[in-house]
Coordinates of C-alpha atoms and ligand atoms in Angstrom, one line a residue:
X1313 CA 0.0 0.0 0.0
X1314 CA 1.5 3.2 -1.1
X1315 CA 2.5 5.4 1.7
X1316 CA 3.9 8.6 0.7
X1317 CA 3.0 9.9 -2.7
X1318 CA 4.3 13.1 -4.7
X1319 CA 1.9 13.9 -7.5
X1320 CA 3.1 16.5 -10.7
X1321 CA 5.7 18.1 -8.2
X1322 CA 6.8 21.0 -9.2
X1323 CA 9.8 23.5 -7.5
X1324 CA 11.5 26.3 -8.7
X1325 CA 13.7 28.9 -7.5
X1326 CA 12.9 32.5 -9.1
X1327 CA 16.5 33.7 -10.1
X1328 CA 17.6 36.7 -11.9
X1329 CA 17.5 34.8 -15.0
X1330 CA 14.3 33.4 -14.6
X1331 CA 12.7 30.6 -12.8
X1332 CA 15.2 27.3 -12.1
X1333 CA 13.3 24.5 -12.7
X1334 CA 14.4 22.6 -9.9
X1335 CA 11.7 20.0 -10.1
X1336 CA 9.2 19.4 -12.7
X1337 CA 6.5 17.5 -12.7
X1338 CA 7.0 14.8 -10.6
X1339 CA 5.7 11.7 -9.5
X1340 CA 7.2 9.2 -7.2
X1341 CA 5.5 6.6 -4.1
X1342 CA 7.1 5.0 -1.5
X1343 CA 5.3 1.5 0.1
X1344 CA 4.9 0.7 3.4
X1345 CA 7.7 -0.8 4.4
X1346 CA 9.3 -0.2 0.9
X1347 CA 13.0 0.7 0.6
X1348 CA 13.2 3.0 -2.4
X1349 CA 16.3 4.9 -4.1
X1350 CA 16.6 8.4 -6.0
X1351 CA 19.7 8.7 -7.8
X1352 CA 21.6 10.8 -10.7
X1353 CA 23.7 13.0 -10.5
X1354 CA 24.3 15.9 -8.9
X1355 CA 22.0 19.3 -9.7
X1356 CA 19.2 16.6 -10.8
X1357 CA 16.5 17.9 -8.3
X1358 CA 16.4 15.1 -5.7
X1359 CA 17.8 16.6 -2.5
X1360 CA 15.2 19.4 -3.9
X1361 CA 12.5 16.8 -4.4
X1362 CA 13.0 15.0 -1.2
X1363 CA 13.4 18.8 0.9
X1364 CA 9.9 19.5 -1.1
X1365 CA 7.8 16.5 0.1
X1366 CA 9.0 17.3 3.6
X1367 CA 8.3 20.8 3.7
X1368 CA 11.8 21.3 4.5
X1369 CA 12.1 23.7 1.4
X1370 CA 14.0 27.3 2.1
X1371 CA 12.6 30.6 0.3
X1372 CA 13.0 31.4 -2.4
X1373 CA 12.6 27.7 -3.4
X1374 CA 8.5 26.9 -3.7
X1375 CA 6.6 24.3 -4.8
X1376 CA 4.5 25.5 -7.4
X1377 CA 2.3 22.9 -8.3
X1378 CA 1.1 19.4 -7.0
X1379 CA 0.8 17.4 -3.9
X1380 CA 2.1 15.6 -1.7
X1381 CA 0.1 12.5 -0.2
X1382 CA 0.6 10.8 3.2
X1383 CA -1.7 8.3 4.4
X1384 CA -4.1 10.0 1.3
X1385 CA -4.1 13.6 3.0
X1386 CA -2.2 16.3 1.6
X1387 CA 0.6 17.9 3.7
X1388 CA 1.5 20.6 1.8
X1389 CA -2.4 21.8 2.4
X1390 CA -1.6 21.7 6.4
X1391 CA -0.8 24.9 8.1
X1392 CA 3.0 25.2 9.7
X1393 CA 1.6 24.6 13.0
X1394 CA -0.4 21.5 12.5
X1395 CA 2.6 19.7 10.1
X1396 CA 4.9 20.4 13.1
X1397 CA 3.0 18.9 15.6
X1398 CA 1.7 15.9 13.8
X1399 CA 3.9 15.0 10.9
X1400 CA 7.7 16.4 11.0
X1401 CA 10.1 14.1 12.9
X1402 CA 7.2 12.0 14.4
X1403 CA 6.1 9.9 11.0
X1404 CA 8.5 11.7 8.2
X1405 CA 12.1 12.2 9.1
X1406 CA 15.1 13.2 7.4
X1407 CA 18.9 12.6 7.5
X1408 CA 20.5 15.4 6.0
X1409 CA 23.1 15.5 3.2
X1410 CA 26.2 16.1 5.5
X1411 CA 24.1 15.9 9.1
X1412 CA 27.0 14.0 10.5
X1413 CA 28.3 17.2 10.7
X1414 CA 25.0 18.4 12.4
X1415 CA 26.0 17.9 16.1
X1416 CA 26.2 20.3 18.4
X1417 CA 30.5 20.5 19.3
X1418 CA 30.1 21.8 22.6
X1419 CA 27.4 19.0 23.9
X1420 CA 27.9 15.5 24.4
X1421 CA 25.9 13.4 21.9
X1422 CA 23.5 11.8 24.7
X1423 CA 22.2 15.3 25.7
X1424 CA 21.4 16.1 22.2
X1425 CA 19.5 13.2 21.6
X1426 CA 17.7 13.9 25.1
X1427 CA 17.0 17.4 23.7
X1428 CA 15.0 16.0 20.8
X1429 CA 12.9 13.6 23.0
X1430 CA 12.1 16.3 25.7
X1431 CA 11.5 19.2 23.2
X1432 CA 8.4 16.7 21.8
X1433 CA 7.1 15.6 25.1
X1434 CA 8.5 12.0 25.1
X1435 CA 10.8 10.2 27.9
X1436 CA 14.1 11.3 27.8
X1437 CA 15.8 9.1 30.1
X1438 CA 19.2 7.4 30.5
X1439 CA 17.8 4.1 29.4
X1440 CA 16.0 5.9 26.5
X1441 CA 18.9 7.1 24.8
X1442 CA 20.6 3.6 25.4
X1443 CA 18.0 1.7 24.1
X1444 CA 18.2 4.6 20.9
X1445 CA 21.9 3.8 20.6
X1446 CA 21.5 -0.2 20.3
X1447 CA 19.0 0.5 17.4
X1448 CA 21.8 1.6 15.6
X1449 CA 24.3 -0.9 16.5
X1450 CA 26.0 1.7 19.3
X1451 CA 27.4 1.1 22.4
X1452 CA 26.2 2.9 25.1
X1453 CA 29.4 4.7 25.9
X1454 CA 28.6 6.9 22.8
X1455 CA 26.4 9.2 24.7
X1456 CA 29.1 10.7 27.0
X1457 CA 31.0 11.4 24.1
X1458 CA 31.3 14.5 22.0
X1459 CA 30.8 14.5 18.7
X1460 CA 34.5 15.5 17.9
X1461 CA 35.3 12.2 20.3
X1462 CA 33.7 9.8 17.4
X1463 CA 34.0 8.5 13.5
X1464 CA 32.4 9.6 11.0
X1465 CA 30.1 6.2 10.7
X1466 CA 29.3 6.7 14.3
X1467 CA 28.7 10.0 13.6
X1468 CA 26.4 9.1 11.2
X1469 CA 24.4 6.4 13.1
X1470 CA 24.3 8.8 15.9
X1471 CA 22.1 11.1 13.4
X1472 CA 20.1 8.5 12.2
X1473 CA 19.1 7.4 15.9
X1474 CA 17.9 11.1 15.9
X1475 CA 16.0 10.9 13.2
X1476 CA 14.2 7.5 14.3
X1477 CA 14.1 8.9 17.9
X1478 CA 10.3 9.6 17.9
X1479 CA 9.4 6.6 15.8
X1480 CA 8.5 8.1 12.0
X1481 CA 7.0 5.9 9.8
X1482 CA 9.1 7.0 7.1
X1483 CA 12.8 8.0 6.8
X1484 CA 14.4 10.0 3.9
X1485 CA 18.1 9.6 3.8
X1486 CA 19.8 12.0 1.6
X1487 CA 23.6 10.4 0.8
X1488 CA 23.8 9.3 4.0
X1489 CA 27.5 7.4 3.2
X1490 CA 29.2 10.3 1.7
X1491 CA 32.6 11.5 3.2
X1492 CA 33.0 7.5 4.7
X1493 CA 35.2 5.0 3.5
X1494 CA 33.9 1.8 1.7
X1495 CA 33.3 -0.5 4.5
X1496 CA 31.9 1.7 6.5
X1497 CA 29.9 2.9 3.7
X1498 CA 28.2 -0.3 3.5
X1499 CA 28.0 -0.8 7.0
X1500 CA 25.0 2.2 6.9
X1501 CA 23.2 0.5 3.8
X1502 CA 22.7 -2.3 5.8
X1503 CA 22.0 -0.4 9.0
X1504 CA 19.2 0.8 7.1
X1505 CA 18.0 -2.3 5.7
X1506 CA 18.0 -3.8 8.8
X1507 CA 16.1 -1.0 10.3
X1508 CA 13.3 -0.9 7.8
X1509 CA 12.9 -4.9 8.4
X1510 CA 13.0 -5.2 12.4
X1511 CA 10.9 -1.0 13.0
X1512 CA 8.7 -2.0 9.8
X1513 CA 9.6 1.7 8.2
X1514 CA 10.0 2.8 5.1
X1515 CA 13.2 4.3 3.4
X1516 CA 13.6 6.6 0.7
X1517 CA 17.2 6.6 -0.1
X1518 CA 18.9 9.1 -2.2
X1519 CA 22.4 8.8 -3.5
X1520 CA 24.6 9.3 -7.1
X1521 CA 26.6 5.8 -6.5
X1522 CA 24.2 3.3 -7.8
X1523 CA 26.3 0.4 -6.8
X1524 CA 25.9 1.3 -3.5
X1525 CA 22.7 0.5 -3.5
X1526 CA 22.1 -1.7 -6.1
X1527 CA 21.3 -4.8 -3.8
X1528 CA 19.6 -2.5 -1.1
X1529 CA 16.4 -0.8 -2.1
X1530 CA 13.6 -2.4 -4.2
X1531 CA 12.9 -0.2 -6.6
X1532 CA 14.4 3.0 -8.2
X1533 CA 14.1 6.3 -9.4
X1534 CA 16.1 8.0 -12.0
X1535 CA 16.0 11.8 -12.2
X1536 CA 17.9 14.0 -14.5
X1537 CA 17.5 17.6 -14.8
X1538 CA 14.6 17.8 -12.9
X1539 CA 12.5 14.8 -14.1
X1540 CA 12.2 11.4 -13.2
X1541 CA 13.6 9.5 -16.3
X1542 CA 13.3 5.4 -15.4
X1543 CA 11.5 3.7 -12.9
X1544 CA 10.8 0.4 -11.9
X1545 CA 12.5 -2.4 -10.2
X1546 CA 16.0 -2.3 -9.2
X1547 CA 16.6 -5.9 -10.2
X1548 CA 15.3 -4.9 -14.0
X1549 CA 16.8 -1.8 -13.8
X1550 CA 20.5 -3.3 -12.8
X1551 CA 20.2 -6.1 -15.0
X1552 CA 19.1 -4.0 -18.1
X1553 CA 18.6 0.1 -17.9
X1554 CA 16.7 0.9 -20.5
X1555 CA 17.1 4.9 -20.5
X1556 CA 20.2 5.9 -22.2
X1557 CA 21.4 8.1 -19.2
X1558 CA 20.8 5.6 -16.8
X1559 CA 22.9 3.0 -19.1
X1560 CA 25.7 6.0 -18.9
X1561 CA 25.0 6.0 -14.9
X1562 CA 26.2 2.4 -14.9
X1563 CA 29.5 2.8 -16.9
X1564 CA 30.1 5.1 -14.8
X1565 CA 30.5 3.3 -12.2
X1566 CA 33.4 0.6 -11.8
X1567 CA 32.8 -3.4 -11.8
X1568 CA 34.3 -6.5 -10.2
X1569 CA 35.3 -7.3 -13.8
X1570 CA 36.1 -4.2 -15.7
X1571 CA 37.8 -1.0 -15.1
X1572 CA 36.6 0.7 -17.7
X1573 CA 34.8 3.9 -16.7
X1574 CA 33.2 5.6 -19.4
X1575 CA 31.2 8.6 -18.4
X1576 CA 28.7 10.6 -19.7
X1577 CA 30.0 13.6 -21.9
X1578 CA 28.4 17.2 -21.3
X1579 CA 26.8 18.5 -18.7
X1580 CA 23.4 19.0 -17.0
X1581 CA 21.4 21.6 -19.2
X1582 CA 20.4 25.2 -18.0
X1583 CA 17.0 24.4 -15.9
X1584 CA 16.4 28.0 -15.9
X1585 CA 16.5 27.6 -20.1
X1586 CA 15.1 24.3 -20.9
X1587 CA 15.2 22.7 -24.5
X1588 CA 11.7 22.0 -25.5
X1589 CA 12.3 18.5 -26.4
X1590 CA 14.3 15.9 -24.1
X1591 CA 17.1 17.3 -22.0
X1592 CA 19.6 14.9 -22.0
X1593 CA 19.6 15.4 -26.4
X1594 CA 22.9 17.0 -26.5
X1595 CA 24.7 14.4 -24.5
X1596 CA 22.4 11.4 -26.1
X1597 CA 24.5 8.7 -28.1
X1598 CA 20.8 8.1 -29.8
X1599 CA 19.1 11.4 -30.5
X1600 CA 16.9 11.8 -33.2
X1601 CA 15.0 14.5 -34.7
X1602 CA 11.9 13.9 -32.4
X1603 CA 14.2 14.5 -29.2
X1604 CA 15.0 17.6 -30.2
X1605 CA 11.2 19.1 -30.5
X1606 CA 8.8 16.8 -27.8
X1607 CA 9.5 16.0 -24.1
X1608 CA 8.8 12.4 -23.8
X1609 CA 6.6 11.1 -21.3
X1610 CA 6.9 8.5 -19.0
X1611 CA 5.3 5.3 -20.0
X1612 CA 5.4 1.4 -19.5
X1613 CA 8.1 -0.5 -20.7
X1614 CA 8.0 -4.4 -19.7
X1615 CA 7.6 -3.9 -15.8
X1616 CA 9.4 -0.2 -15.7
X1617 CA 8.5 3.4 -16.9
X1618 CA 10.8 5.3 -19.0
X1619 CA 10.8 8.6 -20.5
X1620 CA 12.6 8.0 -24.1
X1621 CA 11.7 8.0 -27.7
X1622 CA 13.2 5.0 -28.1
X1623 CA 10.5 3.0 -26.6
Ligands
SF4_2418 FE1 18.1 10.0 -26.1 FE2 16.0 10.8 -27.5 FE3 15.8 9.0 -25.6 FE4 16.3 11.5 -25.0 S1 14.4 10.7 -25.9 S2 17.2 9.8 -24.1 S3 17.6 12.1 -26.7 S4 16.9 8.8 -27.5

């Protein structure tokens, strides 16, 4: 049963050049209990995306068109007041791009998570924050540290015990694993599979490395420039992408068997000056005349979605 729904999202930031299309038209879902992934690369709208289904947005970025359904009701039609108190941090949560960097230097990371609980009404004991701390595999030491005193991957399970600290029902993870080495890297993806099994959350997961998550989440997004390209299941989509920037996503990324990386030549276009047509054609191996002149439109391709005149 779908969960969190965005529906013909749209966000832009008014600039002296115009609006930046920043997002555009957007639909995505996440399941209960689903464990879905964004990815592309940078400037492609989904830390946007993700800040704009949260309400997390800062002027002068604004959604200017769509919705955005929880449990069927639309948040963005609640007042500040009532999303505060009954939606942010107690059933949508969000770890931050960078948050590990988020503490507090001069307060020891147990009193910071006590903060959160008390400022919301809920226990804030000793036990509390231990029993917080073993969620995310950490000992229970960690709370009369400061942040300076830890790693960066305890750092980062440190935030996402914060963000799971008053029990959301869904938690958006913006590249939670950048700035940490491999292992530890993949120490967090499965922190958060685990999580999503054992608290029965949902996870929407946003990253540029697709092999990091390419045996963690379910199903994924594509976005470039501000759309959503390919959709569907991440075991179609590894096996075979079908959109010609998602097939230059994978070889850009290394193998176990090849260390060829090829890339994808160009660059993002100008989302304050759009082309009319598709807006990866300049960088497109495959353009044809059609690409030039109609934005395609997303549509069923054996068990995915893409957005390509080839299909
Ligand atoms: Fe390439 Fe055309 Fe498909 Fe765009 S619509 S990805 S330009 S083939």
């Amino acid at each position: 049963m779908t969960l969190l729904e965005a529906k013909g999202l749209s966000i832009v930031f008014p600039t002296s050049r115009g609006e930046v299309k920043a997002v555009d038209q957007v639909d995505i879902s996440l399941g209960e209990r689903e464990f879905v992934g964004i990815a592309g690369e940078s400037g492609a709208g989904k830390s946007t995306l993700a800040l704009g289904m949260l309400r997390l947005l800062t002027p002068p970025g604004k959604v200017v068109a769509g919705e955005v359904l929880f449990h069927g009701t639309d948040i963005l039609k609640l007042t500040d007041e009532q999303f505060r108190k009954d939606y942010r941090w107690t059933k949508l949560a969000m770890v931050f791009q960078g948050s590990m960097n988020g503490f507090t230097p001069v307060f020891t990371i147990g009193s910071q998570l006590k903060e959160v609980l008390a400022l919301h009404g809920r226990e804030a004991s000793d036990s509390t924050i231990s029993k917080l701390l073993e969620t995310v595999d950490l000992d229970n030491s960690i709370a009369s540290r400061y942040p300076h005193e830890l790693s960066g991957g305890q750092k980062q399970r440190a935030f996402i015990a914060m963000a799971l600290s008053l029990e959301p029902e869904v938690l958006v993870t913006d590249e939670p694993t950048t700035a940490l080495d491999v292992i530890t890297q993949a120490t967090i993806i499965n922190l958060l599979k685990r999580l999503r099994k054992e608290l029965g959350i949902s996870v929407l997961l946003i990253t540029h490395d697709l092999a990091l998550i390419s045996e963690a989440v379910e199903r994924l997004y594509v976005m470039y420039a501000g759309g959503v390209v390919e959709e569907g299941p991440s075991i179609d989509f590894f096996a075979k992408p079908k959109h010609p920037y998602s097939q230059g996503l994978l070889t850009s990324t290394p193998t176990l068997t090849s260390n060829e990386i090829k890339g994808i030549p160009g660059f993002l276009p100008d989302l304050a000056n759009l082309p009319p047509g598709c807006r990866f054609t300049p960088r497109c191996p495959f353009a044809m005349e059609v690409c030039k002149r109609d934005y395609p439109p997303l549509k069923g391709v054996g068990g995915e979605r893409v957005a390509c005149w080839l299909y």
